[in-house]
């Protein structure tokens, strides 16, 4: 189990969508012991031929400090993920995502060479995917508790939005 909400959310989302997900991959073993670093989350979809490195963070550091940290993490990914995948999988494009809990991608669309995805944007993508799904016919499996909650939120949006807006639900028209 992960120790970070963003990491858990990303792992559930990618696994739910058919990706093989590995967390906390230690890469670059050193001769004297230890490793060059750690990849927080690697998601691989064999049918789509996709590999995604997600580095989540809830920090409130400056963008300059974030840039340095993500540059280091994504460089590790570019160096070691092709080795981890091996064979023909090495030619797959690698998508690198800085999943941030605090901040916005508006003025900072990239960090360390990877795409910035805010928590709000990520949640919106997930909720959009669930909006058209029939909860009774296609429930999210219980092994994904965060996604299951988001599916209930999407299914009950007419009741929840007024509560979030602190308004009388009878006064809002959809």
XYZ file of N, CA and C in Angstrom:
522
model
N 0.842 -1.174 0.000
C 0.000 0.000 0.000
C 0.889 1.240 0.000
N 0.487 2.251 -0.695
C 1.306 3.448 -0.783
C 1.086 4.342 0.425
N 1.966 5.311 0.573
C 1.847 6.243 1.685
C 1.381 7.612 1.194
N 0.968 7.716 -0.036
C 0.655 9.004 -0.632
C -0.661 8.905 -1.402
N -1.581 9.813 -1.117
C -2.890 9.799 -1.781
C -2.751 9.889 -3.303
N -1.929 10.802 -3.789
C -1.778 10.957 -5.241
C -1.226 9.693 -5.880
N -0.281 9.077 -5.214
C 0.299 7.831 -5.730
C -0.754 6.732 -5.795
N -1.545 6.613 -4.740
C -2.598 5.598 -4.710
C -3.631 5.858 -5.799
N -4.040 7.114 -5.956
C -5.017 7.480 -6.983
C -4.496 7.135 -8.376
N -3.254 7.519 -8.663
C -2.673 7.239 -9.981
C -2.542 5.736 -10.212
N -2.096 5.008 -9.197
C -1.946 3.555 -9.340
C -3.296 2.901 -9.625
N -4.322 3.306 -8.885
C -5.656 2.743 -9.115
C -6.142 3.061 -10.524
N -5.968 4.307 -10.958
C -6.474 4.725 -12.267
C -5.816 3.937 -13.390
N -4.491 3.852 -13.368
C -3.803 3.151 -14.450
C -4.083 1.648 -14.412
N -4.103 1.062 -13.232
C -4.393 -0.373 -13.147
C -5.820 -0.659 -13.612
N -6.760 0.164 -13.207
C -8.161 0.018 -13.619
C -8.289 0.079 -15.143
N -7.444 0.875 -15.788
C -7.496 1.030 -17.238
C -6.659 -0.008 -17.984
N -6.173 -1.028 -17.300
C -5.499 -2.130 -17.971
C -3.988 -2.066 -18.001
N -3.403 -1.158 -17.274
C -1.945 -1.052 -17.217
C -1.409 -1.976 -16.119
N -0.212 -2.505 -16.340
C 0.525 -3.169 -15.273
C 1.226 -2.054 -14.513
N 1.068 -2.029 -13.216
C 1.598 -0.929 -12.412
C 2.613 -1.460 -11.411
N 3.761 -0.791 -11.370
C 4.797 -1.075 -10.364
C 5.061 0.214 -9.608
N 5.257 0.075 -8.315
C 5.518 1.243 -7.474
C 6.861 1.107 -6.777
N 7.464 2.223 -6.534
C 8.719 2.301 -5.783
C 9.782 1.380 -6.363
N 10.062 1.568 -7.625
C 11.088 0.777 -8.305
C 12.461 1.388 -8.036
N 13.305 0.642 -7.381
C 14.672 1.094 -7.156
C 15.460 0.796 -8.431
N 16.150 1.819 -8.943
C 16.865 1.661 -10.213
C 18.328 2.071 -10.059
N 19.162 1.498 -10.922
C 20.580 1.825 -10.936
C 21.332 1.286 -9.736
N 21.351 -0.054 -9.575
C 22.076 -0.599 -8.423
C 23.561 -0.218 -8.479
N 24.082 0.160 -7.336
C 25.490 0.566 -7.241
C 26.330 -0.613 -6.752
N 27.568 -0.657 -7.186
C 28.461 -1.762 -6.833
C 28.631 -1.901 -5.321
N 28.714 -0.793 -4.628
C 28.920 -0.830 -3.181
C 27.634 -0.909 -2.379
N 26.522 -1.100 -3.066
C 25.224 -1.145 -2.394
C 24.439 0.128 -2.649
N 23.168 0.034 -2.515
C 22.305 1.184 -2.750
C 21.917 1.307 -4.215
N 21.235 2.374 -4.520
C 20.716 2.600 -5.867
C 20.882 4.062 -6.259
N 20.836 4.302 -7.563
C 20.878 5.680 -8.058
C 19.622 6.447 -7.670
N 18.502 5.751 -7.591
C 17.265 6.433 -7.232
C 16.061 5.522 -7.306
N 14.892 6.166 -7.211
C 13.630 5.437 -7.175
C 12.637 6.071 -8.145
N 11.895 5.207 -8.848
C 10.783 5.657 -9.682
C 9.519 5.373 -8.875
N 8.708 6.390 -8.665
C 7.543 6.215 -7.798
C 6.508 5.294 -8.408
N 6.168 5.522 -9.685
C 5.131 4.697 -10.311
C 5.437 4.525 -11.795
N 5.412 3.286 -12.242
C 5.574 2.969 -13.658
C 4.365 2.153 -14.086
N 3.670 2.636 -15.113
C 2.493 1.946 -15.647
C 2.786 1.564 -17.093
N 2.566 0.294 -17.430
C 2.849 -0.214 -18.775
C 1.594 -0.881 -19.329
N 1.192 -0.460 -20.528
C 0.029 -1.068 -21.193
C 0.550 -1.843 -22.398
N 0.501 -3.166 -22.320
C 1.086 -4.007 -23.363
C 0.362 -3.885 -24.694
N -0.961 -3.813 -24.696
C -1.713 -3.720 -25.952
C -1.523 -2.375 -26.635
N -1.494 -1.309 -25.865
C -1.345 0.038 -26.431
C 0.107 0.384 -26.734
N 1.029 -0.370 -26.157
C 2.440 -0.053 -26.344
C 2.814 1.256 -25.674
N 2.358 1.430 -24.443
C 2.602 2.675 -23.718
C 3.288 2.407 -22.384
N 4.177 3.312 -22.044
C 4.803 3.311 -20.722
C 4.643 4.713 -20.143
N 4.216 4.778 -18.882
C 3.977 6.060 -18.224
C 4.684 6.063 -16.875
N 5.509 7.070 -16.662
C 6.139 7.283 -15.362
C 5.381 8.416 -14.679
N 4.873 8.155 -13.481
C 4.156 9.180 -12.722
C 4.936 9.458 -11.447
N 5.237 10.720 -11.244
C 5.918 11.152 -10.025
C 4.995 12.119 -9.289
N 4.249 11.621 -8.291
C 3.299 12.465 -7.572
C 3.955 13.218 -6.415
N 3.407 14.390 -6.110
C 3.923 15.158 -4.981
C 2.873 16.126 -4.460
N 2.772 16.212 -3.156
C 1.886 17.171 -2.497
C 2.685 18.344 -1.929
N 3.933 18.518 -2.367
C 4.769 19.565 -1.786
C 4.286 20.966 -2.171
N 4.774 21.949 -1.430
C 4.470 23.354 -1.714
C 5.765 24.108 -2.000
N 6.746 23.399 -2.545
C 8.043 24.013 -2.842
C 7.930 25.002 -3.998
N 8.968 25.799 -4.159
C 9.020 26.738 -5.286
C 9.108 25.940 -6.585
N 8.716 26.591 -7.677
C 8.786 25.924 -8.979
C 10.230 25.606 -9.341
N 11.168 26.438 -8.894
C 12.584 26.189 -9.165
C 13.046 24.899 -8.481
N 12.653 24.728 -7.231
C 13.024 23.510 -6.500
C 12.336 22.285 -7.102
N 11.082 22.439 -7.478
C 10.361 21.338 -8.120
C 11.039 20.941 -9.432
N 11.447 21.936 -10.210
C 12.102 21.675 -11.499
C 13.318 20.780 -11.301
N 14.138 21.105 -10.325
C 15.346 20.313 -10.063
C 14.998 18.880 -9.663
N 14.023 18.728 -8.774
C 13.665 17.389 -8.307
C 13.075 16.540 -9.427
N 12.161 17.138 -10.204
C 11.545 16.372 -11.293
C 12.546 16.097 -12.414
N 13.472 17.015 -12.640
C 14.515 16.773 -13.644
C 15.296 15.517 -13.270
N 15.634 15.399 -11.998
C 16.379 14.238 -11.516
C 15.556 12.948 -11.651
N 14.288 12.986 -11.235
C 13.427 11.798 -11.303
C 13.181 11.352 -12.743
N 12.893 12.323 -13.605
C 12.586 11.965 -14.990
C 13.836 11.534 -15.752
N 14.984 12.061 -15.382
C 16.230 11.589 -15.995
C 16.465 10.123 -15.625
N 16.208 9.773 -14.370
C 16.306 8.364 -13.963
C 15.372 7.502 -14.805
N 14.162 7.993 -15.035
C 13.200 7.250 -15.848
C 13.678 7.054 -17.274
N 14.191 8.125 -17.874
C 14.668 8.021 -19.265
C 15.860 7.071 -19.369
N 16.670 7.018 -18.308
C 17.841 6.142 -18.313
C 17.486 4.680 -18.060
N 16.585 4.426 -17.118
C 16.395 3.056 -16.652
C 15.118 2.367 -17.109
N 14.086 3.089 -17.472
C 12.847 2.424 -17.899
C 13.060 1.590 -19.159
N 13.791 2.083 -20.170
C 14.040 1.211 -21.334
C 14.745 -0.090 -20.948
N 15.637 -0.037 -19.983
C 16.330 -1.238 -19.517
C 15.341 -2.165 -18.807
N 14.462 -1.597 -17.981
C 13.462 -2.401 -17.271
C 12.510 -3.087 -18.241
N 12.135 -2.377 -19.302
C 11.183 -2.932 -20.265
C 11.822 -3.963 -21.177
N 13.078 -3.737 -21.549
C 13.807 -4.692 -22.369
C 13.223 -4.947 -23.748
N 13.986 -5.639 -24.587
C 13.550 -6.068 -25.921
C 12.848 -5.010 -26.742
N 11.809 -5.432 -27.454
C 11.099 -4.526 -28.359
C 10.365 -3.419 -27.611
N 10.109 -3.635 -26.315
C 9.404 -2.633 -25.528
C 10.227 -1.361 -25.359
N 11.522 -1.458 -25.592
C 12.387 -0.282 -25.454
C 12.017 0.833 -26.418
N 11.389 0.486 -27.519
C 11.055 1.509 -28.518
C 9.754 2.244 -28.193
N 9.057 1.824 -27.153
C 7.802 2.482 -26.803
C 8.056 3.908 -26.331
N 7.141 4.800 -26.672
C 7.291 6.165 -26.155
C 7.077 6.171 -24.639
N 7.829 7.001 -23.957
C 7.716 7.130 -22.511
C 7.045 8.458 -22.192
N 5.934 8.380 -21.511
C 5.228 9.583 -21.068
C 5.580 9.796 -19.598
N 6.013 10.997 -19.271
C 6.399 11.301 -17.898
C 5.480 12.391 -17.350
N 4.891 12.127 -16.183
C 3.893 13.028 -15.611
C 4.293 13.430 -14.195
N 4.357 14.745 -13.980
C 4.524 15.299 -12.639
C 3.119 15.572 -12.117
N 2.624 14.709 -11.259
C 1.278 14.841 -10.706
C 1.384 15.648 -9.417
N 0.882 16.883 -9.460
C 1.056 17.783 -8.319
C -0.269 18.041 -7.607
N -0.221 17.996 -6.306
C -1.409 18.257 -5.509
C -1.642 19.733 -5.279
N -0.573 20.513 -5.257
C -0.671 21.949 -5.024
C -0.047 22.687 -6.195
N -0.798 23.566 -6.807
C -0.300 24.321 -7.949
C -1.135 24.052 -9.178
N -0.721 24.674 -10.265
C -1.474 24.584 -11.512
C -0.519 24.415 -12.678
N -1.008 23.787 -13.719
C -0.188 23.615 -14.922
C -0.323 24.805 -15.869
N -1.152 25.774 -15.529
C -1.405 26.908 -16.426
C -0.125 27.639 -16.793
N 0.649 28.051 -15.804
C 1.891 28.783 -16.063
C 3.118 27.882 -16.074
N 2.935 26.641 -15.699
C 4.045 25.678 -15.643
C 3.578 24.362 -16.253
N 3.490 24.287 -17.581
C 2.978 23.066 -18.218
C 3.945 21.882 -18.164
N 5.218 22.160 -17.875
C 6.202 21.077 -17.786
C 7.080 21.270 -16.551
N 7.618 20.165 -16.090
C 8.618 20.157 -15.019
C 9.618 19.063 -15.344
N 10.884 19.411 -15.375
C 11.919 18.413 -15.592
C 11.789 17.636 -16.884
N 11.111 18.216 -17.868
C 10.915 17.545 -19.146
C 9.652 16.705 -19.206
N 8.892 16.656 -18.125
C 7.639 15.903 -18.096
C 6.439 16.832 -18.058
N 5.286 16.259 -18.326
C 4.018 16.996 -18.328
C 3.551 17.238 -16.890
N 3.087 18.456 -16.597
C 2.505 18.744 -15.290
C 1.011 18.466 -15.357
N 0.527 17.708 -14.384
C -0.899 17.411 -14.270
C -1.300 17.712 -12.829
N -2.183 18.698 -12.652
C -2.613 19.043 -11.297
C -3.634 18.026 -10.805
N -3.790 17.967 -9.498
C -4.771 17.058 -8.912
C -6.163 17.368 -9.452
N -6.506 18.653 -9.550
C -7.817 19.034 -10.075
C -8.045 18.547 -11.493
N -7.026 18.688 -12.336
C -7.136 18.225 -13.725
C -7.275 16.702 -13.785
N -6.516 16.019 -12.952
C -6.559 14.556 -12.938
C -7.929 14.061 -12.477
N -8.438 14.651 -11.396
C -9.768 14.271 -10.910
C -10.836 14.550 -11.960
N -10.715 15.679 -12.658
C -11.693 16.015 -13.705
C -11.676 14.974 -14.820
N -10.493 14.509 -15.206
C -10.396 13.472 -16.248
C -11.083 12.179 -15.796
N -10.844 11.819 -14.559
C -11.439 10.587 -14.033
C -12.955 10.721 -13.954
N -13.429 11.835 -13.407
C -14.874 12.047 -13.284
C -15.544 12.086 -14.651
N -14.893 12.698 -15.623
C -15.432 12.736 -16.988
C -15.566 11.326 -17.550
N -14.581 10.488 -17.295
C -14.632 9.101 -17.782
C -15.782 8.328 -17.140
N -16.092 8.646 -15.898
C -17.159 7.938 -15.189
C -18.541 8.516 -15.444
N -18.626 9.731 -15.938
C -19.930 10.388 -16.086
C -20.896 9.596 -16.955
N -20.438 8.994 -18.015
C -21.335 8.264 -18.909
C -21.552 6.812 -18.532
N -20.806 6.326 -17.550
C -20.887 4.906 -17.187
C -22.116 4.634 -16.324
N -22.675 3.462 -16.508
C -23.813 3.021 -15.705
C -23.271 2.351 -14.446
N -23.480 2.994 -13.319
C -22.954 2.499 -12.051
C -23.425 1.082 -11.744
N -24.680 0.790 -12.048
C -25.220 -0.543 -11.762
C -24.628 -1.605 -12.686
N -24.384 -1.238 -13.935
C -23.879 -2.203 -14.915
C -22.357 -2.325 -14.902
N -21.663 -1.228 -14.585
C -20.202 -1.217 -14.638
C -19.601 -0.607 -13.371
N -19.831 -1.201 -12.218
C -19.250 -0.621 -11.008
C -17.736 -0.815 -10.982
N -17.042 0.167 -10.454
C -15.605 0.032 -10.262
C -15.393 -1.037 -9.188
N -14.492 -1.995 -9.425
C -14.250 -3.045 -8.432
C -13.818 -2.469 -7.075
N -14.165 -3.172 -6.024
C -13.877 -2.711 -4.668
C -12.391 -2.600 -4.365
N -11.556 -3.234 -5.163
C -10.117 -3.144 -4.925
C -9.572 -1.754 -5.231
N -10.393 -0.882 -5.818
C -9.992 0.493 -6.127
C -10.874 1.463 -5.332
N -10.648 1.604 -4.033
C -11.566 2.394 -3.207
C -11.669 3.872 -3.595
N -10.572 4.480 -4.006
C -10.647 5.893 -4.393
C -11.451 6.042 -5.679
N -11.165 5.204 -6.669
C -11.910 5.285 -7.935
C -13.381 4.968 -7.732
N -13.658 4.019 -6.868
C -15.056 3.658 -6.595
C -15.802 4.860 -6.005
N -15.151 5.567 -5.106
C -15.746 6.779 -4.538
C -15.986 7.818 -5.621
N -15.013 8.001 -6.496
C -15.171 8.982 -7.575
C -16.285 8.579 -8.535
N -16.473 7.278 -8.740
C -17.581 6.843 -9.588
C -18.919 7.198 -8.934
N -19.013 7.031 -7.632
C -20.235 7.428 -6.921
C -20.443 8.943 -7.003
N -19.373 9.701 -6.895
C -19.468 11.162 -7.023
C -19.987 11.530 -8.407
N -19.417 10.920 -9.442
C -19.865 11.214 -10.815
C -21.329 10.836 -11.001
N -21.726 9.726 -10.434
C -23.101 9.259 -10.591
C -24.100 10.129 -9.814
N -23.637 10.751 -8.745
C -24.514 11.564 -7.892
C -24.209 13.056 -7.992
N -23.660 13.483 -9.123
C -23.225 14.877 -9.249
C -24.354 15.886 -9.059
N -25.560 15.544 -9.420
C -26.683 16.495 -9.288
C -26.969 16.845 -7.823
N -26.711 15.935 -6.940
C -26.892 16.193 -5.516
C -25.652 16.840 -4.908
N -24.487 16.426 -5.381
C -23.238 16.873 -4.772
C -22.831 18.288 -5.162
N -23.033 18.662 -6.410
C -22.606 19.993 -6.852
C -23.267 21.088 -6.023
N -24.570 21.053 -5.808
C -25.165 22.091 -4.960
C -24.570 22.107 -3.547
N -24.275 20.931 -3.012
C -23.673 20.876 -1.679
C -22.303 21.542 -1.682
N -21.545 21.340 -2.750
C -20.231 21.970 -2.860
C -20.340 23.473 -3.061
N -21.387 23.897 -3.734
C -21.597 25.324 -3.992
C -22.358 26.006 -2.857
N -22.755 25.224 -1.857
C -23.520 25.739 -0.726
C -24.806 26.419 -1.184
N -25.507 25.737 -2.077
C -26.753 26.269 -2.616
C -27.862 25.235 -2.470
N -29.067 25.704 -2.562
C -30.236 24.837 -2.512
C -30.307 24.058 -3.817
N -30.254 22.721 -3.772
C -30.249 21.937 -5.008
C -31.483 22.163 -5.870
N -32.567 22.603 -5.281
C -33.787 22.831 -6.065
C -33.676 24.079 -6.927
N -32.691 24.933 -6.628
C -32.546 26.188 -7.367
C -31.579 26.072 -8.545
N -30.870 24.968 -8.633
C -29.887 24.798 -9.703
C -30.487 23.946 -10.800
N -30.387 24.420 -12.012
C -30.921 23.681 -13.162
C -29.756 23.090 -13.956
N -29.920 21.820 -14.343
C -28.873 21.146 -15.126
C -29.354 20.928 -16.532
